[in-house]
CSV table of C-alpha atoms in Angstrom, one decimal:
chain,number,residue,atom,x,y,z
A,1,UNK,CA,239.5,167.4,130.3
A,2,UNK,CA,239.9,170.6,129.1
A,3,UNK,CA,240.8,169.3,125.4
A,4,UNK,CA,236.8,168.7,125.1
A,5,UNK,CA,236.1,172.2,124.7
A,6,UNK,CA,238.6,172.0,122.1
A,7,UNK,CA,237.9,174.8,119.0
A,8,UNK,CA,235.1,177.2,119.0
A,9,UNK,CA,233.9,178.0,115.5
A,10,UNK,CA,232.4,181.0,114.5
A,11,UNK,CA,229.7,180.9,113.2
A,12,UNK,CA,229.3,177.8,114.5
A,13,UNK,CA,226.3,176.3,112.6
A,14,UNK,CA,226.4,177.4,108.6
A,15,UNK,CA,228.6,178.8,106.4
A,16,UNK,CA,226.6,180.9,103.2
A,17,UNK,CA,227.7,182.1,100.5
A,18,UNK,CA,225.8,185.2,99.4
A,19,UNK,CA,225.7,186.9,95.8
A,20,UNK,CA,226.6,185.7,92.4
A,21,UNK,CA,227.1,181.9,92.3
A,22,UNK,CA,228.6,182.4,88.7
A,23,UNK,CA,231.7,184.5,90.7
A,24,UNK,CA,233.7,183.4,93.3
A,25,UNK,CA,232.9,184.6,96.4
A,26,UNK,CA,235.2,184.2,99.8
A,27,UNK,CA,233.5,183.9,103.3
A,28,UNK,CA,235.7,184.0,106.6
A,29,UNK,CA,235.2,181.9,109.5
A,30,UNK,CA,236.8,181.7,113.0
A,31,UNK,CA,238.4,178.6,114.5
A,32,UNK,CA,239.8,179.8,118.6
A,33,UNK,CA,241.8,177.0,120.7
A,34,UNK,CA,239.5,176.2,123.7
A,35,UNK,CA,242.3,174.0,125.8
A,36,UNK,CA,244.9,174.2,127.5
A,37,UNK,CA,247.0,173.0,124.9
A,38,UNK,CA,248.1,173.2,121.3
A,39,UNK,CA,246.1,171.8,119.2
A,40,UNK,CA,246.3,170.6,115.0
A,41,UNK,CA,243.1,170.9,113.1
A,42,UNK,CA,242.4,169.9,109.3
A,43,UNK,CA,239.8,171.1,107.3
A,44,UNK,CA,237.9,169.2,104.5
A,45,UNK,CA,234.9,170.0,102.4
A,46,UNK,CA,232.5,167.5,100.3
A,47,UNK,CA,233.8,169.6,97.2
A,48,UNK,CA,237.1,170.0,96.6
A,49,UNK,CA,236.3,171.3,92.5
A,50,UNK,CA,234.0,173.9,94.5
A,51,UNK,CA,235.2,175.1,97.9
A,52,UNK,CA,239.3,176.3,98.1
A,53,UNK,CA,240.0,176.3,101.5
A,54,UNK,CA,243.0,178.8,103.2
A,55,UNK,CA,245.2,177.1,105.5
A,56,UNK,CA,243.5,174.0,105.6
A,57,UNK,CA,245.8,172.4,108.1
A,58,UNK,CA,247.4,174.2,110.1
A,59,UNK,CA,248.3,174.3,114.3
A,60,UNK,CA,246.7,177.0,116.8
A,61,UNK,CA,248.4,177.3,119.8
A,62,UNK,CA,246.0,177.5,122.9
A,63,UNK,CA,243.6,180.6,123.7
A,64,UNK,CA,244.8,181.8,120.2
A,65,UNK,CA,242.4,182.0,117.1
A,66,UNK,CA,242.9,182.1,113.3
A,67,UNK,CA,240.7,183.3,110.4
A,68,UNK,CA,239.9,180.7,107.5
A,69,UNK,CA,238.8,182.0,104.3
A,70,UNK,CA,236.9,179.9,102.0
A,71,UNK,CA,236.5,180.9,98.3
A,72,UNK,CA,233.7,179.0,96.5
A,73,UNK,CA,234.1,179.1,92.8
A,74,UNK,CA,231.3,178.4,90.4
A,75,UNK,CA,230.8,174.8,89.2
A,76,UNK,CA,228.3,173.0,87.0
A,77,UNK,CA,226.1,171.5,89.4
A,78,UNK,CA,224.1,173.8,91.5
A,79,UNK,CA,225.4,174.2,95.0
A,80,UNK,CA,223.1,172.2,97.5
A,81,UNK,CA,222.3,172.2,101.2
A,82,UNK,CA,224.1,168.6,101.4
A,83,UNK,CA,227.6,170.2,100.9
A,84,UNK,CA,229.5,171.1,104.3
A,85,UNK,CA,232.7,171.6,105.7
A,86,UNK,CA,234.2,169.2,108.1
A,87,UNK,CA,236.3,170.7,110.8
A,88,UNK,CA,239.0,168.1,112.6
A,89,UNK,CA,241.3,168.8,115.4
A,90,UNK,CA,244.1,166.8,117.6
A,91,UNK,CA,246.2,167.6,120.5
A,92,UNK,CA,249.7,168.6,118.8
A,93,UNK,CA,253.1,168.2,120.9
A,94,UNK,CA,255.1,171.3,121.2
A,95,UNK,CA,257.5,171.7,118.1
A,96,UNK,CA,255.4,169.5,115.4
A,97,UNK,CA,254.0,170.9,112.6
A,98,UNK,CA,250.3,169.9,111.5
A,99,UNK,CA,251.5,167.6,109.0
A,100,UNK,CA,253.4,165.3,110.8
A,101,UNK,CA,251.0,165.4,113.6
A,102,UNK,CA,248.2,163.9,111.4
A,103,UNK,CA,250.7,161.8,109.7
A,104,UNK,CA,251.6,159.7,112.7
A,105,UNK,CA,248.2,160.4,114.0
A,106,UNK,CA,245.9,156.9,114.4
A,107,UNK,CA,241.9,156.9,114.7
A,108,UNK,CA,239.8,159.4,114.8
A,109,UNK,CA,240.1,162.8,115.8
A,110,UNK,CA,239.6,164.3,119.1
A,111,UNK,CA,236.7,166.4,118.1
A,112,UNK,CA,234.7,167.5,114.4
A,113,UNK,CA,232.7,170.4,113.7
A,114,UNK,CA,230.2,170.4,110.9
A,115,UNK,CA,229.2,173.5,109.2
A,116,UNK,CA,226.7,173.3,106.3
A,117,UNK,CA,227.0,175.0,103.5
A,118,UNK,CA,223.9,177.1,101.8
């Protein structure tokens, strides 16, 4: 089905963050809707303390794409190759919002993107 294709990320491997870890520093990523349809995504990281993430659920209506930002901000720990960002998406009915659409949502997503942090 078309829904496979799902979101393209870009980039669509790693996400890194580049300059002064001691300062927080924001790097923008892509998310486009692939199907034929409206879809809900959800983003989650393996740091909340580290990585704020903008509009991290949210609904893209299909062939349309929005920008995420991502600010890390410095922590104690030094930041590792094992942090990533986990990207989620659903099919989402016309006229829900994201949060009800995950809320009545059961098992697992249609489709995750990983993108590793460094």
């Amino acid at each position: 089905s078309a829904l496979k294709r799902g979101l393209e990320i870009d980039p669509a491997d790693c996400l890194t963050f580049a300059g002064d870890l001691n300062k927080e520093i924001k790097v923008n990523f892509c998310v486009t809707n692939k199907s034929d349809q409206k879809l809900a995504y959800k983003i989650k990281c393996t740091k909340n303390e580290a990585f704020k993430i903008s509009s991290a659920v949210d609904v893209i209506p299909s062939g349309q794409q929005k920008n995420i930002t991502i600010t890390y901000r410095p922590i104690d720990e030094e930041l590792s190759d094992r942090h990533h960002i986990g990207i989620y998406y659903i099919p989402a009915p016309e006229g829900s919002t994201a949060s009800s659409v995950w809320r009545e949502h059961y098992g697992p997503p249609c489709g995750e993107y990983r993108l590793r942090v460094s």
